[in-house]
mmCIF file of C-alpha atoms in Angstrom:
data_model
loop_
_atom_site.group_PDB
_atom_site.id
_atom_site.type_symbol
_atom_site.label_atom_id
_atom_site.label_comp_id
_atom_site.label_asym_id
_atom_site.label_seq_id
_atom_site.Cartn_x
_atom_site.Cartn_y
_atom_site.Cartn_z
ATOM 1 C CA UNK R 1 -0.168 287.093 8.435
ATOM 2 C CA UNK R 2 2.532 287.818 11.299
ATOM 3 C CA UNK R 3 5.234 289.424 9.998
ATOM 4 C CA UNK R 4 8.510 288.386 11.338
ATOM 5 C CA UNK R 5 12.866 289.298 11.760
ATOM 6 C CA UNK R 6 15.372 287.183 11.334
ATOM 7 C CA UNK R 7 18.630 288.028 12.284
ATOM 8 C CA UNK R 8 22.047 286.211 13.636
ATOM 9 C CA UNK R 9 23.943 285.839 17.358
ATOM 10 C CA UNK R 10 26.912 284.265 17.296
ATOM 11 C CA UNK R 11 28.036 281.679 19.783
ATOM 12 C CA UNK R 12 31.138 279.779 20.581
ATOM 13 C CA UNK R 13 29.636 276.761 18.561
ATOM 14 C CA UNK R 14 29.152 278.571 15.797
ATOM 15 C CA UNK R 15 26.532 280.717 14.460
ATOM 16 C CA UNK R 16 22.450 280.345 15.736
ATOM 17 C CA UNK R 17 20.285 282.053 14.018
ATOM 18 C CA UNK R 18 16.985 283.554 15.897
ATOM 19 C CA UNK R 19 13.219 284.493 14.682
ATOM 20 C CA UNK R 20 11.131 287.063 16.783
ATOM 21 C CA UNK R 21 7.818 287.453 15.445
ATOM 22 C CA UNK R 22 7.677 291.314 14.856
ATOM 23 C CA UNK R 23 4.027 291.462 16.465
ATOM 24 C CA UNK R 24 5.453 289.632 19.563
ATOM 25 C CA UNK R 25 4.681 292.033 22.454
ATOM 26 C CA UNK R 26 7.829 291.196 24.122
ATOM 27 C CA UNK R 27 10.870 294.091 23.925
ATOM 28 C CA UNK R 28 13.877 291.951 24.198
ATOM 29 C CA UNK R 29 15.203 288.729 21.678
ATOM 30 C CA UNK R 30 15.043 285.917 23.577
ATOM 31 C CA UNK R 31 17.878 283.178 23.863
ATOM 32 C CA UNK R 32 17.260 279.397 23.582
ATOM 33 C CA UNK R 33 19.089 278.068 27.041
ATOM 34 C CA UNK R 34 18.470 274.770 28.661
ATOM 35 C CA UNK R 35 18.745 274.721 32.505
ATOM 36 C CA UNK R 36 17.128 273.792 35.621
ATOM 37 C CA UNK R 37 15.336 276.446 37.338
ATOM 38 C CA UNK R 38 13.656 276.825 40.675
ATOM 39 C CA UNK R 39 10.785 279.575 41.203
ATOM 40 C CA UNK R 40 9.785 280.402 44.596
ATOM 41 C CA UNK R 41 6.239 281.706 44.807
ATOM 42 C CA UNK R 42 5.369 284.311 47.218
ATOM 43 C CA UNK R 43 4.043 284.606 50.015
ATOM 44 C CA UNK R 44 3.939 280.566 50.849
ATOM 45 C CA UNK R 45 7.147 280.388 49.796
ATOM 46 C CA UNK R 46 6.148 276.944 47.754
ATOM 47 C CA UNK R 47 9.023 275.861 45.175
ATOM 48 C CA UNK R 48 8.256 275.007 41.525
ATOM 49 C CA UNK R 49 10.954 273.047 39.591
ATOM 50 C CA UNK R 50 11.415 273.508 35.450
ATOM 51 C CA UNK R 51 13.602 273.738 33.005
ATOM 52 C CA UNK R 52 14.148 276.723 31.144
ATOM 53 C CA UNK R 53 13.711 276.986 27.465
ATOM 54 C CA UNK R 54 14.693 280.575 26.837
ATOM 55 C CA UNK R 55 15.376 284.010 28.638
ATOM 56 C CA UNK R 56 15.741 287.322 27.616
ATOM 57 C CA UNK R 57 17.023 290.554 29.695
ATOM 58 C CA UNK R 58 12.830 290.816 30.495
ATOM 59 C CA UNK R 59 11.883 287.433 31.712
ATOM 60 C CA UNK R 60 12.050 283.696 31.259
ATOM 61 C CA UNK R 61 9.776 280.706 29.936
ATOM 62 C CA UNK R 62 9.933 277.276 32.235
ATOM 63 C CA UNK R 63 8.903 273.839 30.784
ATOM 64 C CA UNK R 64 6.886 272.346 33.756
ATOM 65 C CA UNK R 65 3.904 271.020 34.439
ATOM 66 C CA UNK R 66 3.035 272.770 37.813
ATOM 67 C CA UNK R 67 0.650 275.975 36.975
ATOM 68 C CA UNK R 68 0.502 279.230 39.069
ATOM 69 C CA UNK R 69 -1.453 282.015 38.683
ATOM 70 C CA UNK R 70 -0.668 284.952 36.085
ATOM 71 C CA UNK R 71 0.531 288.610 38.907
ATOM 72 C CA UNK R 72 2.105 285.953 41.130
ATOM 73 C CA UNK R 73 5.805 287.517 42.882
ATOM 74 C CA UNK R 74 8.091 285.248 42.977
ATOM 75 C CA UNK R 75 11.698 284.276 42.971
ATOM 76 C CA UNK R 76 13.968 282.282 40.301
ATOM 77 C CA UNK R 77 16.995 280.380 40.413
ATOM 78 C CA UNK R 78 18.893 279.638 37.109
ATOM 79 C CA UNK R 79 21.910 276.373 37.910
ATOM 80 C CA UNK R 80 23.616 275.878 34.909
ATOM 81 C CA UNK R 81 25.518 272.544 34.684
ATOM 82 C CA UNK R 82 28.964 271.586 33.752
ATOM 83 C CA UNK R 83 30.851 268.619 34.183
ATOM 84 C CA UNK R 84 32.977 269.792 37.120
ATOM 85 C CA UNK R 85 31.363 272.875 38.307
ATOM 86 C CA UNK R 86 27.968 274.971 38.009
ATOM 87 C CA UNK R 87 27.042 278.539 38.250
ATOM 88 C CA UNK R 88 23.929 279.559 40.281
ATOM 89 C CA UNK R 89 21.946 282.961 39.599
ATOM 90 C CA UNK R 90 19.822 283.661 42.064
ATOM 91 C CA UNK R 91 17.861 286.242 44.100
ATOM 92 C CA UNK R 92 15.681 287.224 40.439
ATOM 93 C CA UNK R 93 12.742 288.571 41.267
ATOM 94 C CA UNK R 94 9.834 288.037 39.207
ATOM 95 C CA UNK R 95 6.004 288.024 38.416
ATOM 96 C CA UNK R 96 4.352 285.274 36.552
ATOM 97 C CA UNK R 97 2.844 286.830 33.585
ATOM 98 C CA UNK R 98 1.559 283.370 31.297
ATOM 99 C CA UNK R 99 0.889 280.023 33.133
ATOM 100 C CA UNK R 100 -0.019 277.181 30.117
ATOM 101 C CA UNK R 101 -0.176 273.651 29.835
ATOM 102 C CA UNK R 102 3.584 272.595 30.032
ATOM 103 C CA UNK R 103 4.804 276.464 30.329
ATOM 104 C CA UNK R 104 5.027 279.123 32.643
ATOM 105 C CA UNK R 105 6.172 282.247 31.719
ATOM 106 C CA UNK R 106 7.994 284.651 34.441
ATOM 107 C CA UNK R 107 8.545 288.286 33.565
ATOM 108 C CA UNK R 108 11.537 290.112 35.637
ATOM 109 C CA UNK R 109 10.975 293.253 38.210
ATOM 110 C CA UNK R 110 14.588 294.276 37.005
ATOM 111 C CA UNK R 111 16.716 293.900 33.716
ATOM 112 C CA UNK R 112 18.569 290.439 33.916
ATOM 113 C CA UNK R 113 21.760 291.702 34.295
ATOM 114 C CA UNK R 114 23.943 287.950 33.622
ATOM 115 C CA UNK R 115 22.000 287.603 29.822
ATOM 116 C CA UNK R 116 25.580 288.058 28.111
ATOM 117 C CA UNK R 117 26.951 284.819 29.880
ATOM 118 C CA UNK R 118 24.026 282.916 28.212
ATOM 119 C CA UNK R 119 25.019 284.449 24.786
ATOM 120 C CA UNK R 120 29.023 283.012 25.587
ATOM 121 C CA UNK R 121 27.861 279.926 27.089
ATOM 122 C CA UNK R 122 25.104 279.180 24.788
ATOM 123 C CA UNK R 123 26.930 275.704 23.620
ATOM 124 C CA UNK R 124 27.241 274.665 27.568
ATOM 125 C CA UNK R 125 23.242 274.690 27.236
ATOM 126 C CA UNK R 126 22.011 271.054 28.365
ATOM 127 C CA UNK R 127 20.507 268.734 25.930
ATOM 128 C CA UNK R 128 17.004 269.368 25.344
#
């Protein structure tokens, strides 16, 4: 039986409420955000498009059908979308850790240092 936490962010549409699985290997609580990505795989330099589902200071998960190997460097690029501007994180280096059907999970080199401006802007998320 997993045992799991529940616990409460707040946001400026109000309050979400998040579940981590407590035998979930990952460190960091992860934050639903919707936004198109671009990874950059090394050493080819060939460009994956997705759309993320979630992040966390450690890493990200990508909706996308394209599959790449699990130890694979590469790097991301996060646009998030507004209706007269949008704000581009790039330059995060990663390594792909979980590549499955429809997913492809990215772990970070280095803390992701922006995670607070997903907490703020978590109601400028794009539909899912």
């Amino acid at each position: 039986m997993k045992k799991r936490c529940a616990g409460l962010l707040k946001s400026s549409g109000g309050t979400t409420m998040f579940i981590q699985d407590l035998n979930d290997k990952r460190h960091a609580v992860r934050v639903n955000y919707v936004a198109d990505a671009t990874v950059v795989f090394k050493p080819d330099a060939s460009p994956l498009q997705g759309r993320l589902k979630n992040l966390s200071i450690d890493g990200i998960l990508l909706a996308t059908e394209q599959v790449a190997a699990a130890g694979t460097l590469c790097t991301v690029t996060i646009v998030v979308q507004d209706r007269h501007s949008r704000l581009l994180i790039d330059d995060l280096a990663g390594e792909v850790v979980r590549s499955d059907p429809g997913e492809l999970g990215i772990k970070f080199l280095h803390p992701f240092e922006w995670l607070a401006l997903f907490h703020v802007y978590q109601s400028k998320s794009a539909p899912v």
